[in-house]
Coordinates of C-alpha atoms in Angstrom, one line a residue:
X521 CA 93.6 214.8 -82.5
X522 CA 90.7 215.9 -80.3
X523 CA 92.7 214.9 -77.2
X524 CA 95.7 216.9 -78.5
X525 CA 93.4 219.9 -79.1
X526 CA 92.1 219.7 -75.5
X527 CA 95.6 219.5 -74.1
X528 CA 96.6 222.5 -76.1
X529 CA 93.4 224.4 -75.1
X530 CA 94.0 223.7 -71.4
X531 CA 97.8 224.0 -71.1
X532 CA 99.2 225.4 -74.3
X533 CA 102.2 223.6 -75.8
X534 CA 103.7 222.5 -72.5
X535 CA 104.9 218.9 -73.1
X536 CA 104.6 218.0 -69.5
X537 CA 100.8 217.9 -69.7
X538 CA 100.8 216.0 -73.0
X539 CA 102.9 213.3 -71.4
X540 CA 100.9 213.4 -68.2
X541 CA 97.8 212.8 -70.3
X542 CA 99.5 209.9 -72.0
X543 CA 100.5 208.5 -68.6
X544 CA 96.9 208.7 -67.4
X545 CA 95.7 206.9 -70.5
X546 CA 98.3 204.2 -69.9
X547 CA 97.2 203.7 -66.3
X548 CA 93.5 203.5 -67.4
X549 CA 94.6 200.9 -70.0
X550 CA 96.3 198.9 -67.2
X551 CA 93.1 199.1 -65.2
X552 CA 91.2 197.8 -68.2
X553 CA 93.6 194.9 -68.5
X554 CA 93.2 194.0 -64.9
X555 CA 89.4 193.7 -65.4
X556 CA 89.8 191.9 -68.7
X557 CA 92.2 189.4 -67.1
X558 CA 90.0 189.1 -64.0
X559 CA 86.8 188.4 -66.0
X560 CA 88.7 185.9 -68.1
X561 CA 90.0 184.0 -65.1
X562 CA 86.8 184.2 -63.2
X563 CA 85.1 182.4 -66.1
X564 CA 88.2 180.1 -66.4
X565 CA 87.8 179.3 -62.7
X566 CA 84.1 178.5 -62.9
X567 CA 84.3 176.5 -66.2
X568 CA 87.8 175.0 -66.7
X569 CA 90.2 175.4 -63.7
X570 CA 87.8 174.6 -60.9
X571 CA 90.4 174.6 -58.1
X572 CA 91.3 178.3 -58.6
X573 CA 90.2 180.5 -55.8
X574 CA 88.7 184.0 -56.1
X575 CA 91.8 185.4 -54.2
X576 CA 94.2 183.7 -56.6
X577 CA 92.2 185.1 -59.6
X578 CA 92.6 188.6 -58.2
X579 CA 96.3 188.3 -57.5
X580 CA 97.2 186.7 -60.8
X581 CA 95.1 189.4 -62.6
X582 CA 96.9 192.1 -60.7
X583 CA 100.3 190.6 -61.5
X584 CA 99.5 190.4 -65.2
X585 CA 98.3 194.1 -65.2
X586 CA 101.4 195.2 -63.2
X587 CA 103.8 193.4 -65.6
X588 CA 102.1 195.0 -68.6
X589 CA 102.0 198.5 -67.0
X590 CA 105.6 198.5 -65.9
X591 CA 107.1 196.8 -69.0
X592 CA 109.7 199.0 -70.7
X593 CA 108.2 198.4 -74.1
X594 CA 105.3 200.5 -73.0
X595 CA 107.5 203.5 -72.5
X596 CA 107.5 204.8 -76.1
X597 CA 103.7 204.9 -76.3
X598 CA 103.7 207.2 -73.2
X599 CA 106.8 209.5 -73.7
X600 CA 106.7 209.6 -77.5
X601 CA 103.7 211.9 -77.4
X602 CA 102.3 211.3 -80.9
X603 CA 102.0 207.6 -80.1
X604 CA 98.9 208.5 -78.0
X605 CA 97.3 207.1 -81.2
X606 CA 98.6 203.7 -80.1
X607 CA 97.7 203.9 -76.4
X608 CA 94.2 205.3 -77.1
X609 CA 93.4 202.7 -79.8
X610 CA 94.7 200.0 -77.4
X611 CA 92.6 201.4 -74.6
X612 CA 89.4 201.3 -76.4
X613 CA 90.2 197.8 -77.6
X614 CA 91.0 196.7 -74.0
X615 CA 87.8 198.0 -72.5
X616 CA 85.8 196.5 -75.4
X617 CA 87.4 193.1 -74.7
X618 CA 86.8 193.4 -71.0
X619 CA 83.1 194.0 -71.7
X620 CA 83.0 191.2 -74.3
X621 CA 84.6 188.6 -72.0
X622 CA 82.3 189.5 -69.2
X623 CA 79.3 189.3 -71.5
X624 CA 80.3 186.0 -73.1
X625 CA 80.7 184.5 -69.7
X626 CA 77.2 185.5 -68.7
X627 CA 75.8 184.1 -72.0
X628 CA 77.4 180.7 -71.4
X629 CA 76.1 180.6 -67.8
X630 CA 72.5 181.5 -69.0
X631 CA 72.5 185.1 -67.6
X632 CA 72.1 187.0 -70.9
X633 CA 74.7 189.2 -72.5
X634 CA 74.1 189.5 -76.2
X635 CA 73.3 193.2 -76.0
X636 CA 76.6 193.8 -74.1
X637 CA 78.5 191.8 -76.8
X638 CA 77.0 194.1 -79.4
X639 CA 77.8 197.2 -77.3
X640 CA 81.4 196.1 -76.9
X641 CA 81.8 196.2 -80.7
X642 CA 79.5 199.0 -81.8
X643 CA 80.6 201.4 -79.1
X644 CA 84.4 200.8 -78.9
X645 CA 85.2 199.7 -82.5
X646 CA 84.8 203.2 -84.1
X647 CA 86.6 204.9 -81.2
X648 CA 89.5 202.4 -81.5
X649 CA 89.7 202.8 -85.3
X650 CA 89.5 206.6 -85.2
X651 CA 92.4 206.6 -82.8
X652 CA 94.6 204.3 -85.0
X653 CA 93.9 201.9 -87.8
X654 CA 94.9 199.0 -85.5
X655 CA 91.5 199.3 -83.9
X656 CA 90.2 197.4 -86.8
X657 CA 91.7 194.3 -85.2
X658 CA 89.2 194.3 -82.3
X659 CA 86.7 191.7 -83.9
X660 CA 89.7 189.4 -84.6
X661 CA 90.8 189.6 -80.9
X662 CA 87.2 188.7 -79.9
X663 CA 87.3 185.7 -82.3
X664 CA 90.5 184.5 -80.6
X665 CA 88.9 184.6 -77.2
X666 CA 86.0 182.7 -78.7
X667 CA 88.1 180.0 -80.3
X668 CA 90.3 179.4 -77.3
X669 CA 88.1 180.1 -74.2
X670 CA 84.4 180.3 -75.0
X671 CA 84.4 177.9 -78.0
X672 CA 81.1 179.1 -79.5
X673 CA 79.2 177.7 -76.5
X674 CA 75.6 178.8 -76.1
X675 CA 72.0 177.8 -76.8
X676 CA 70.8 177.6 -80.4
X677 CA 69.8 181.3 -80.6
X678 CA 73.1 182.4 -79.1
X679 CA 75.1 180.3 -81.6
X680 CA 73.2 181.8 -84.5
X681 CA 73.9 185.2 -83.0
X682 CA 77.6 184.4 -82.7
X683 CA 77.7 183.1 -86.3
X684 CA 76.2 186.3 -87.6
X685 CA 78.4 188.5 -85.2
X686 CA 81.7 187.0 -86.4
X687 CA 80.5 186.6 -90.0
X688 CA 79.7 190.3 -90.3
X689 CA 82.6 191.6 -88.2
X690 CA 85.5 189.2 -89.2
X691 CA 84.7 186.9 -92.1
X692 CA 83.0 189.3 -94.4
X693 CA 85.6 192.1 -94.1
X694 CA 88.4 189.6 -94.5
X695 CA 86.8 188.3 -97.8
X696 CA 86.1 191.8 -99.1
X697 CA 89.7 192.9 -98.3
X698 CA 91.1 189.7 -99.8
X699 CA 89.0 190.1 -102.9
X700 CA 89.9 193.7 -103.4
X701 CA 93.6 192.9 -102.9
X702 CA 93.4 190.2 -105.6
X703 CA 91.8 192.6 -108.0
X704 CA 93.8 195.7 -107.0
X705 CA 97.2 194.5 -105.7
X706 CA 98.7 197.9 -106.4
X707 CA 97.1 199.4 -103.3
X708 CA 99.8 197.4 -101.4
X709 CA 102.6 197.0 -103.9
X710 CA 102.4 200.6 -105.1
X711 CA 103.3 202.0 -101.7
X712 CA 106.7 200.3 -101.8
X713 CA 108.0 202.9 -104.3
X714 CA 109.2 205.1 -101.5
X715 CA 110.9 202.3 -99.5
X716 CA 114.4 200.8 -99.9
X717 CA 112.9 197.3 -99.4
X718 CA 110.4 195.2 -101.4
X719 CA 107.3 193.4 -100.2
X720 CA 109.0 190.1 -100.1
X721 CA 112.0 191.5 -98.2
X722 CA 109.6 193.1 -95.7
X723 CA 107.7 189.9 -95.1
X724 CA 110.9 187.9 -94.6
X725 CA 112.4 190.5 -92.3
X726 CA 109.2 190.8 -90.2
X727 CA 109.5 187.1 -89.4
X728 CA 112.8 187.8 -87.7
X729 CA 111.4 191.0 -86.2
X730 CA 108.6 189.1 -84.4
X731 CA 111.1 186.8 -82.7
X732 CA 113.1 189.9 -81.7
X733 CA 109.9 191.3 -80.2
X734 CA 109.3 188.1 -78.3
X735 CA 112.8 188.4 -76.9
X736 CA 112.2 192.0 -75.8
X737 CA 108.9 191.1 -74.1
X738 CA 110.2 188.1 -72.1
X739 CA 113.8 189.2 -71.6
X740 CA 114.0 193.0 -72.0
X741 CA 117.4 194.7 -72.2
X742 CA 117.8 198.4 -72.5
X743 CA 120.7 198.0 -74.9
X744 CA 118.3 196.2 -77.3
X745 CA 115.7 198.9 -77.1
X746 CA 115.4 202.2 -78.8
X747 CA 113.2 204.7 -80.6
X748 CA 114.9 203.8 -83.8
X749 CA 115.5 200.3 -85.2
X750 CA 116.6 201.1 -88.7
X751 CA 119.8 199.1 -87.9
X752 CA 117.8 195.9 -88.0
X753 CA 119.2 194.1 -91.1
X754 CA 116.9 193.3 -94.0
X755 CA 116.4 189.7 -95.2
X756 CA 117.1 189.6 -98.9
X757 CA 116.3 185.9 -99.1
X758 CA 115.3 182.9 -97.0
X759 CA 119.0 182.1 -96.5
X760 CA 120.2 185.7 -96.4
X761 CA 120.6 185.7 -93.5
X762 CA 120.1 182.0 -92.6
X763 CA 118.1 183.0 -89.5
X764 CA 115.3 184.1 -91.9
X765 CA 114.4 180.6 -92.7
X766 CA 114.4 179.5 -89.1
X767 CA 112.3 182.5 -88.2
X768 CA 109.6 181.7 -90.8
X769 CA 109.5 178.0 -89.9
X770 CA 109.4 178.9 -86.2
X771 CA 106.5 181.3 -86.7
X772 CA 104.6 178.7 -88.7
X773 CA 105.3 176.1 -85.9
X774 CA 104.2 178.6 -83.2
X775 CA 100.9 179.3 -85.0
X776 CA 100.2 175.6 -85.6
X777 CA 101.0 174.7 -82.0
X778 CA 98.7 177.5 -80.8
X779 CA 95.8 176.0 -82.9
X780 CA 96.6 172.5 -81.6
X781 CA 96.6 173.7 -78.0
X782 CA 93.2 175.4 -78.1
X783 CA 91.7 172.5 -76.2
X784 CA 94.5 171.3 -74.0
X785 CA 96.1 174.6 -73.0
X786 CA 93.7 177.4 -74.0
X787 CA 95.6 180.2 -72.2
X788 CA 98.8 179.5 -74.1
X789 CA 96.8 179.3 -77.4
X790 CA 95.1 182.5 -76.5
X791 CA 98.3 184.3 -75.7
X792 CA 100.2 183.3 -78.8
X793 CA 97.3 184.0 -81.2
X794 CA 96.7 187.4 -79.5
X795 CA 100.3 188.3 -80.0
X796 CA 100.3 187.2 -83.7
X797 CA 97.0 188.9 -84.5
X798 CA 98.2 192.0 -82.8
X799 CA 100.9 192.3 -85.5
X800 CA 98.8 191.4 -88.5
X801 CA 98.4 195.0 -89.6
X802 CA 101.8 196.6 -88.8
X803 CA 104.1 193.6 -89.3
X804 CA 102.9 192.1 -92.5
X805 CA 102.3 193.5 -96.0
X806 CA 101.8 197.2 -95.5
X807 CA 104.8 199.3 -96.6
X808 CA 105.5 200.7 -93.1
X809 CA 109.0 200.9 -91.5
X810 CA 110.4 197.6 -90.5
X811 CA 110.3 197.9 -86.8
X812 CA 109.0 200.0 -83.9
X813 CA 108.6 199.0 -80.2
X814 CA 105.2 200.6 -79.8
X815 CA 103.7 198.0 -82.1
X816 CA 104.0 195.6 -79.1
X817 CA 102.0 197.9 -76.8
X818 CA 98.9 195.7 -76.9
X819 CA 100.2 192.5 -78.4
X820 CA 102.7 191.9 -75.6
X821 CA 99.7 191.3 -73.3
X822 CA 99.2 188.0 -75.1
X823 CA 102.6 186.7 -74.1
X824 CA 102.6 188.2 -70.5
X825 CA 99.2 186.6 -69.7
X826 CA 100.2 182.9 -69.9
X827 CA 103.8 183.7 -68.7
X828 CA 102.7 185.3 -65.4
X829 CA 99.8 182.8 -65.0
X830 CA 102.1 179.7 -65.1
X831 CA 104.6 181.4 -62.8
X832 CA 101.8 181.8 -60.3
X833 CA 100.0 178.6 -61.2
X834 CA 98.8 177.4 -57.8
X835 CA 97.1 174.1 -58.7
X836 CA 100.2 171.9 -59.4
X837 CA 103.8 171.8 -58.3
X838 CA 103.0 173.4 -54.9
X839 CA 106.5 172.8 -53.7
X840 CA 107.8 175.4 -56.2
X841 CA 105.0 177.9 -55.9
X842 CA 106.9 180.1 -53.4
X843 CA 110.0 180.3 -55.7
X844 CA 107.8 180.9 -58.8
X845 CA 106.0 183.7 -56.9
X846 CA 109.3 185.3 -56.0
X847 CA 110.4 184.9 -59.7
X848 CA 107.2 186.7 -60.8
X849 CA 107.9 189.5 -58.3
X850 CA 111.5 189.7 -59.5
X851 CA 110.4 189.9 -63.2
X852 CA 108.0 192.7 -62.5
X853 CA 110.7 194.5 -60.5
X854 CA 113.1 194.0 -63.4
X855 CA 110.6 195.5 -65.8
X856 CA 110.2 198.5 -63.4
X857 CA 114.0 199.1 -63.1
X858 CA 114.4 199.0 -66.9
X859 CA 111.5 201.3 -67.4
X860 CA 112.8 203.8 -64.8
X861 CA 116.3 203.7 -66.4
X862 CA 114.9 204.3 -69.9
X863 CA 112.7 207.2 -68.6
X864 CA 115.7 208.9 -67.0
X865 CA 117.5 208.7 -70.4
X866 CA 114.5 210.2 -72.1
X867 CA 114.3 213.0 -69.6
X868 CA 117.4 214.7 -71.0
X869 CA 117.7 215.3 -74.7
X870 CA 121.5 214.9 -74.6
X871 CA 121.4 211.7 -72.6
X872 CA 118.7 210.4 -74.9
X873 CA 120.5 211.1 -78.1
X874 CA 123.8 209.7 -77.0
X875 CA 122.3 206.6 -75.4
X876 CA 120.3 205.8 -78.5
X877 CA 123.4 206.2 -80.7
X878 CA 125.5 204.1 -78.3
X879 CA 123.0 201.3 -78.1
X880 CA 122.4 201.4 -81.9
X881 CA 125.7 202.4 -83.5
X882 CA 124.6 201.3 -87.0
X883 CA 121.3 203.2 -86.8
X884 CA 121.4 206.1 -89.3
X885 CA 118.5 207.8 -87.5
X886 CA 119.9 207.4 -84.0
X887 CA 123.3 208.9 -85.1
X888 CA 121.6 211.7 -86.9
X889 CA 119.4 212.5 -83.9
X890 CA 122.4 212.5 -81.6
X891 CA 124.3 214.8 -84.0
X892 CA 121.4 217.2 -84.3
X893 CA 121.1 217.5 -80.5
X894 CA 124.8 218.1 -80.0
X895 CA 124.9 220.7 -82.9
X896 CA 122.0 222.7 -81.4
X897 CA 123.1 222.9 -77.8
X898 CA 124.9 226.2 -77.1
X899 CA 127.3 227.1 -74.2
X900 CA 129.1 230.3 -73.1
X901 CA 132.2 228.1 -72.4
X902 CA 134.1 227.9 -75.7
X903 CA 135.9 224.6 -74.8
X904 CA 132.6 222.9 -73.9
X905 CA 131.0 224.2 -77.1
X906 CA 133.9 222.8 -79.2
X907 CA 133.5 219.4 -77.5
X908 CA 129.8 219.3 -78.4
X909 CA 130.6 220.4 -82.0
X910 CA 133.1 217.6 -82.3
X911 CA 130.6 215.1 -81.1
X912 CA 128.0 216.5 -83.5
X913 CA 130.5 216.0 -86.4
X914 CA 131.3 212.5 -85.3
X915 CA 127.7 211.4 -85.2
X916 CA 126.9 213.2 -88.5
X917 CA 129.8 211.3 -90.1
X918 CA 128.5 208.0 -88.6
X919 CA 125.0 208.8 -90.0
X920 CA 126.5 209.3 -93.4
X921 CA 128.6 206.1 -93.2
X922 CA 125.8 203.8 -91.9
X923 CA 123.6 204.4 -94.9
X924 CA 124.3 204.7 -98.6
X925 CA 120.9 206.3 -99.2
X926 CA 119.9 208.6 -96.4
X927 CA 120.8 212.3 -96.9
X928 CA 120.7 213.4 -93.3
X929 CA 124.4 213.0 -92.5
X930 CA 125.4 214.9 -95.7
X931 CA 123.0 217.8 -95.0
X932 CA 124.1 217.8 -91.3
X933 CA 127.8 218.1 -92.2
X934 CA 127.0 221.0 -94.6
X935 CA 125.0 222.8 -91.9
X936 CA 127.8 222.1 -89.3
X937 CA 130.5 223.5 -91.6
X938 CA 128.4 226.7 -92.0
X939 CA 127.8 226.9 -88.3
X940 CA 131.6 226.7 -87.6
X941 CA 132.4 229.1 -90.4
X942 CA 134.2 226.5 -92.6
X943 CA 134.1 226.4 -96.4
X944 CA 131.8 224.0 -98.1
X945 CA 133.3 220.5 -98.2
X946 CA 132.8 219.5 -101.9
X947 CA 133.0 215.8 -101.0
X948 CA 129.9 216.0 -98.8
X949 CA 128.2 218.1 -101.4
X950 CA 128.9 215.7 -104.1
X951 CA 127.7 212.8 -102.0
X952 CA 124.5 214.7 -101.1
X953 CA 123.9 215.3 -104.8
X954 CA 124.4 211.6 -105.7
X955 CA 121.9 210.5 -103.0
X956 CA 119.3 213.1 -104.0
X957 CA 119.6 211.9 -107.6
X958 CA 119.8 208.1 -107.2
X959 CA 118.6 207.0 -103.7
X960 CA 115.0 206.3 -102.8
X961 CA 113.5 209.7 -102.3
X962 CA 111.9 210.4 -98.9
X963 CA 109.8 213.3 -97.7
X964 CA 112.5 214.6 -95.3
X965 CA 114.6 215.5 -98.4
X966 CA 112.2 218.3 -99.3
X967 CA 112.2 219.6 -95.7
X968 CA 116.0 219.5 -95.6
X969 CA 116.3 221.4 -98.9
X970 CA 114.0 224.1 -97.5
X971 CA 116.1 224.3 -94.4
X972 CA 119.3 224.6 -96.5
X973 CA 117.6 227.5 -98.3
X974 CA 116.8 229.2 -95.0
X975 CA 120.4 228.6 -93.9
X976 CA 121.6 230.4 -97.0
X977 CA 119.0 233.2 -96.5
X978 CA 120.2 233.8 -92.9
X979 CA 123.8 234.0 -94.1
X980 CA 124.9 230.8 -92.4
X981 CA 125.5 228.7 -95.5
X982 CA 127.7 229.6 -98.4
X983 CA 126.4 227.8 -101.5
X984 CA 126.4 229.3 -105.0
X985 CA 123.4 229.4 -107.3
X986 CA 124.9 226.6 -109.3
X987 CA 125.1 224.5 -106.2
X988 CA 121.4 225.0 -105.5
X989 CA 120.5 224.4 -109.1
X990 CA 122.5 221.1 -108.9
X991 CA 120.6 220.0 -105.8
X992 CA 117.2 220.9 -107.1
X993 CA 117.9 219.2 -110.5
X994 CA 119.2 216.1 -108.8
X995 CA 116.1 215.8 -106.6
X996 CA 113.6 216.5 -109.4
X997 CA 115.3 213.9 -111.7
X998 CA 115.2 211.1 -109.1
X999 CA 113.2 208.3 -110.6
X1000 CA 111.6 207.4 -107.3
X1001 CA 110.3 210.8 -106.4
X1002 CA 106.5 211.0 -106.1
X1003 CA 104.3 214.0 -106.8
X1004 CA 104.0 215.0 -103.2
X1005 CA 107.8 215.0 -102.7
X1006 CA 108.3 216.7 -106.1
X1007 CA 105.9 219.5 -104.9
X1008 CA 108.0 219.9 -101.7
X1009 CA 111.1 220.3 -103.8
X1010 CA 109.4 222.9 -106.0
X1011 CA 108.3 224.7 -102.8
X1012 CA 111.9 224.8 -101.6
X1013 CA 112.9 226.1 -105.0
X1014 CA 110.4 228.9 -105.1
X1015 CA 111.5 229.9 -101.6
X1016 CA 115.1 230.1 -102.8
X1017 CA 114.2 232.0 -106.0
X1018 CA 112.1 234.5 -104.2
X1019 CA 114.2 235.2 -101.0
X1020 CA 117.8 234.8 -102.3
X1021 CA 117.8 235.3 -106.1
X1022 CA 114.7 237.6 -106.2
X1023 CA 113.6 236.1 -109.4
X1024 CA 109.9 236.9 -109.6
X1025 CA 109.1 235.0 -112.8
X1026 CA 111.1 231.9 -111.6
X1027 CA 109.3 232.0 -108.2
X1028 CA 105.8 232.1 -109.8
X1029 CA 106.8 229.3 -112.2
X1030 CA 108.0 227.1 -109.4
X1031 CA 104.8 227.8 -107.4
X1032 CA 102.7 226.8 -110.4
X1033 CA 104.8 223.5 -110.8
X1034 CA 104.1 222.6 -107.2
X1035 CA 100.4 223.1 -107.7
X1036 CA 100.5 221.2 -111.0
X1037 CA 102.0 218.1 -109.4
X1038 CA 100.0 218.3 -106.2
X1039 CA 96.8 220.1 -107.2
X1040 CA 94.8 219.0 -104.1
X1041 CA 97.3 220.7 -101.7
X1042 CA 95.6 224.0 -100.9
X1043 CA 98.5 225.4 -99.0
X1044 CA 100.6 225.6 -102.2
X1045 CA 97.9 227.6 -103.8
X1046 CA 97.8 230.0 -100.9
X1047 CA 101.5 230.5 -101.2
X1048 CA 100.9 231.6 -104.8
X1049 CA 97.9 233.8 -103.8
X1050 CA 99.9 235.6 -101.1
X1051 CA 102.8 236.2 -103.5
X1052 CA 100.5 237.4 -106.3
X1053 CA 98.8 239.9 -103.9
X1054 CA 102.2 241.1 -102.7
X1055 CA 103.0 241.8 -106.4
X1056 CA 99.5 243.6 -106.9
X1057 CA 98.5 241.0 -109.5
X1058 CA 95.0 240.9 -108.1
X1059 CA 93.1 239.3 -111.1
X1060 CA 95.4 236.3 -111.0
X1061 CA 95.1 236.1 -107.2
X1062 CA 91.3 236.3 -107.4
X1063 CA 91.2 233.5 -109.9
X1064 CA 93.2 231.3 -107.6
X1065 CA 91.0 232.2 -104.6
X1066 CA 87.9 231.2 -106.5
X1067 CA 89.6 227.9 -107.4
X1068 CA 90.5 227.3 -103.7
X1069 CA 86.9 228.1 -102.7
X1070 CA 85.6 225.3 -105.0
X1071 CA 88.1 222.9 -103.4
X1072 CA 87.5 223.8 -99.8
X1073 CA 84.7 221.3 -99.2
X1074 CA 84.9 221.6 -95.4
X1075 CA 85.1 225.4 -95.3
X1076 CA 88.5 225.2 -93.6
X1077 CA 89.8 228.2 -95.5
X1078 CA 86.5 230.0 -95.8
X1079 CA 87.3 233.0 -93.6
X1080 CA 90.7 233.6 -95.1
X1081 CA 89.3 233.3 -98.7
X1082 CA 86.5 235.8 -97.9
X1083 CA 88.9 238.3 -96.3
X1084 CA 91.2 238.2 -99.3
X1085 CA 88.3 238.4 -101.9
X1086 CA 87.0 241.4 -100.0
X1087 CA 90.4 243.1 -100.1
X1088 CA 90.6 242.5 -103.8
X1089 CA 87.0 243.7 -104.4
X1090 CA 87.8 246.9 -102.4
X1091 CA 90.6 247.6 -104.9
X1092 CA 88.1 247.4 -107.8
X1093 CA 88.9 243.9 -109.1

């Protein structure tokens, strides 16, 4: 958030500079991976692979960094601006690991390094975690390097230091987290209330997702990639689909093979374990969405490292080295071409929306995104405008058909009918009502209801009061709606009652309901305060302001509160 604030301070909201900053971060991360790989191979050359030359170490390190930098899976973390959280967290992790590997090599060779090991954790760990929660995996990554490459080598004092280091940074947190989860499993299971999959379904599906990621890393195809992967089918059982069982068994075999290869093929063991640990947080028990490409931003280094190394492996099979080197160059070139092609699609919103929907025809979100883009582009040419409107309708209908739960397609078709001056299609309205009432309720429903109210307010939509009452009632009676989502619905309702029905009492009642179900959200209280002051009901407004002052622990609203209290005091209240 600090980096976003600096971007905004320097260049305003111009997206070019936000993306340029992301690109610079990505390049610095690539530089960090070059040094990490080089420090690793320099130690590897001195201690394990004695016939590696310094020149070979440099070229292999450069090739690994280039493959990672130019891989198309890195694109979303650069061009999808909010995923700076991923690239920043990965960056701090990368530079921490580079310092750690350098320091451990020095320790083993009797040149000191314990202070640098501590610095690598104490300096970079908080920065990584404050960028994204994935930064908490840094000590686990260090332990993987230790298990596979350094093997707890050192003198007696250094081994004691390492025992304490990993005990405090890895073992103790793991035990505390495991114990807390056993005593309070609801912190995980409770978050699945807003998802259309269970914990078991997510775990089984993620086994297949990880193999899909491996395929994208080693053999990337643009048609398989996308910002949205909500079309990835869920696993409802080990045999549904059958590939679930093979995926689970395959992952278990992969993990056991990596453990077995720690001595014989440490780089392969390192790479596989690095990849798996990199997915421990986002691809396991937490109730996140099933799949996103940016989750591979750092973990893919684990697979690219041994892949590129053995392509360029100079010590054996000399007769194939030239062909293997050409293959490595070709692979990096292939990564580059795919990344370039994807970036050109992302450069134009229409191309982006349509390509995502073409590559993922069963993705509700991709179809909805394409429809939204086509419905918002305007032309002076009536024929071209009609073509875009037809495409928008086509993709909204596909969004509606690809999911039995999502409301976006139904909302979109209602908005589109209003935009084209058509009467409300009752079939779409009835389907929207059904989904608001019975499907898993998501936060976007509250936003879409508010947008529908605005559409009505601006004269674009033609819904009756009974229609709005039906939608609000359906949403509020949904058994899966949580308090924060319920407050959003009440917020949309009070906006409707105030701006369209002009029902003062109803507006205030809806505002109070939003506060009642979400009392910690100060903005809902400010909505009520502004409304009460507009109605000259100053004692009530003052009471709410004093309540907000007691809640505003960080003084975020202090200036606004004081101004309004002064205004009320000046009026004698």
